[in-house]
PDB file of C-alpha atoms in Angstrom:
ATOM      1  CA  THR G   1     -18.156  -3.120  37.462  1.00  0.00           C
ATOM      2  CA  THR G   2     -14.979  -4.551  35.947  1.00  0.00           C
ATOM      3  CA  SER G   3     -14.974  -6.117  32.551  1.00  0.00           C
ATOM      4  CA  ILE G   4     -13.301  -9.744  32.133  1.00  0.00           C
ATOM      5  CA  ILE G   5     -10.884  -7.804  29.962  1.00  0.00           C
ATOM      6  CA  LYS G   6      -9.489  -5.266  32.523  1.00  0.00           C
ATOM      7  CA  ILE G   7      -9.406  -8.078  35.186  1.00  0.00           C
ATOM      8  CA  ALA G   8      -7.061 -10.303  32.764  1.00  0.00           C
ATOM      9  CA  GLU G   9      -4.464  -7.252  31.940  1.00  0.00           C
ATOM     10  CA  THR G  10      -4.720  -6.371  35.808  1.00  0.00           C
ATOM     11  CA  TYR G  11      -3.968  -9.538  37.477  1.00  0.00           C
ATOM     12  CA  CYS G  12      -2.774 -11.892  34.788  1.00  0.00           C
ATOM     13  CA  ASN G  13      -0.919 -10.000  32.344  1.00  0.00           C
ATOM     14  CA  ASN G  14      -3.480 -12.121  29.858  1.00  0.00           C
ATOM     15  CA  ASN G  15      -2.118 -15.136  30.776  1.00  0.00           C
ATOM     16  CA  ILE G  16      -4.996 -17.130  32.019  1.00  0.00           C
ATOM     17  CA  SER G  17      -3.640 -20.636  33.477  1.00  0.00           C
ATOM     18  CA  LEU G  18      -7.298 -21.940  34.025  1.00  0.00           C
ATOM     19  CA  LEU G  19     -10.647 -20.465  33.144  1.00  0.00           C
ATOM     20  CA  ALA G  20     -13.628 -22.129  34.265  1.00  0.00           C
ATOM     21  CA  LEU G  21     -17.127 -19.849  33.694  1.00  0.00           C
ATOM     22  CA  ASP G  22     -20.553 -20.569  35.106  1.00  0.00           C
ATOM     23  CA  CYS G  23     -22.190 -17.269  34.722  1.00  0.00           C
ATOM     24  CA  GLU G  24     -25.959 -18.591  34.349  1.00  0.00           C
ATOM     25  CA  GLY G  25     -26.487 -17.438  30.808  1.00  0.00           C
ATOM     26  CA  LEU G  26     -23.228 -14.971  30.028  1.00  0.00           C
ATOM     27  CA  ASP G  27     -20.373 -17.414  29.492  1.00  0.00           C
ATOM     28  CA  TYR G  28     -20.721 -17.018  25.712  1.00  0.00           C
ATOM     29  CA  GLU G  29     -20.149 -13.504  26.120  1.00  0.00           C
ATOM     30  CA  ILE G  30     -17.433 -13.498  28.405  1.00  0.00           C
ATOM     31  CA  LEU G  31     -15.566 -16.233  26.055  1.00  0.00           C
ATOM     32  CA  MET G  32     -16.000 -14.652  23.217  1.00  0.00           C
ATOM     33  CA  LYS G  33     -14.508 -10.907  24.228  1.00  0.00           C
ATOM     34  CA  LEU G  34     -11.447 -13.056  25.229  1.00  0.00           C
ATOM     35  CA  ILE G  35     -11.116 -14.433  22.142  1.00  0.00           C
ATOM     36  CA  ASN G  36     -11.700 -11.325  20.548  1.00  0.00           C
ATOM     37  CA  ASN G  37      -8.972  -9.467  22.437  1.00  0.00           C
ATOM     38  CA  ASN G  38      -6.845 -12.291  21.687  1.00  0.00           C
ATOM     39  CA  ILE G  39      -6.866 -13.639  25.433  1.00  0.00           C
ATOM     40  CA  TYR G  40      -6.478 -17.395  25.149  1.00  0.00           C
ATOM     41  CA  PRO G  41      -6.606 -19.296  28.454  1.00  0.00           C
ATOM     42  CA  ASN G  42      -4.602 -22.474  28.623  1.00  0.00           C
ATOM     43  CA  ILE G  43      -7.487 -24.696  29.888  1.00  0.00           C
ATOM     44  CA  ILE G  44     -11.389 -23.361  29.805  1.00  0.00           C
ATOM     45  CA  VAL G  45     -13.707 -25.111  31.001  1.00  0.00           C
ATOM     46  CA  ILE G  46     -17.108 -23.535  30.490  1.00  0.00           C
ATOM     47  CA  GLU G  47     -21.090 -24.518  31.041  1.00  0.00           C
ATOM     48  CA  ILE G  48     -22.688 -24.586  27.679  1.00  0.00           C
ATOM     49  CA  LEU G  49     -26.241 -25.981  28.302  1.00  0.00           C
ATOM     50  CA  SER G  50     -27.681 -22.335  27.636  1.00  0.00           C
ATOM     51  CA  PHE G  51     -25.495 -22.092  24.230  1.00  0.00           C
ATOM     52  CA  LYS G  52     -27.682 -21.958  21.199  1.00  0.00           C
ATOM     53  CA  ASP G  53     -26.269 -24.161  18.337  1.00  0.00           C
ATOM     54  CA  HIS G  54     -24.826 -21.316  16.709  1.00  0.00           C
ATOM     55  CA  GLN G  55     -22.894 -20.149  19.594  1.00  0.00           C
ATOM     56  CA  ILE G  56     -21.233 -24.044  20.025  1.00  0.00           C
ATOM     57  CA  LYS G  57     -20.186 -24.136  16.358  1.00  0.00           C
ATOM     58  CA  THR G  58     -18.535 -20.390  16.341  1.00  0.00           C
ATOM     59  CA  LEU G  59     -16.976 -20.894  19.447  1.00  0.00           C
ATOM     60  CA  VAL G  60     -15.285 -24.280  18.384  1.00  0.00           C
ATOM     61  CA  LYS G  61     -14.354 -23.099  14.897  1.00  0.00           C
ATOM     62  CA  ASN G  62     -12.512 -20.224  16.821  1.00  0.00           C
ATOM     63  CA  LEU G  63     -11.011 -22.826  19.369  1.00  0.00           C
ATOM     64  CA  PHE G  64      -9.814 -24.867  16.667  1.00  0.00           C
ATOM     65  CA  ASN G  65      -8.666 -22.262  14.857  1.00  0.00           C
ATOM     66  CA  LYS G  66      -6.549 -21.486  17.652  1.00  0.00           C
ATOM     67  CA  ARG G  67      -5.165 -24.524  18.426  1.00  0.00           C
ATOM     68  CA  TYR G  68      -7.023 -26.372  21.346  1.00  0.00           C
ATOM     69  CA  ILE G  69      -8.664 -29.373  21.530  1.00  0.00           C
ATOM     70  CA  ILE G  70     -12.405 -29.845  22.686  1.00  0.00           C
ATOM     71  CA  TYR G  71     -13.462 -32.273  25.047  1.00  0.00           C
ATOM     72  CA  PRO G  72     -17.272 -31.948  24.837  1.00  0.00           C
ATOM     73  CA  ASP G  73     -19.571 -32.863  27.386  1.00  0.00           C
ATOM     74  CA  ILE G  74     -23.697 -32.831  28.084  1.00  0.00           C
ATOM     75  CA  SER G  75     -23.528 -29.709  29.949  1.00  0.00           C
ATOM     76  CA  ASP G  76     -19.908 -28.659  29.557  1.00  0.00           C
ATOM     77  CA  MET G  77     -17.089 -28.234  27.090  1.00  0.00           C
ATOM     78  CA  ILE G  78     -13.294 -28.173  28.209  1.00  0.00           C
ATOM     79  CA  ALA G  79     -10.682 -26.609  25.482  1.00  0.00           C
ATOM     80  CA  VAL G  80      -6.892 -27.452  26.570  1.00  0.00           C
ATOM     81  CA  LYS G  81      -4.846 -25.357  23.959  1.00  0.00           C
ATOM     82  CA  ILE G  82      -2.132 -27.410  22.589  1.00  0.00           C
TER      83      ILE G  82
END
């Protein structure tokens, strides 16, 4: 299998304009791998239904620190880098 980091490096030069994730429970892990590797998409759309409260708090904190505006919804979250 190919990791999300390898895909970002190979095909996007680590510059992702739009990342939309719906990976049936793996969304948090995938997005945190990007963040931990300093890859910050301009726009993130992610399903948060399966997230635990502490995962949402950690994710929002990380995205706020990197200057994202967060638009939460019942099942999804949209984050836009400013």
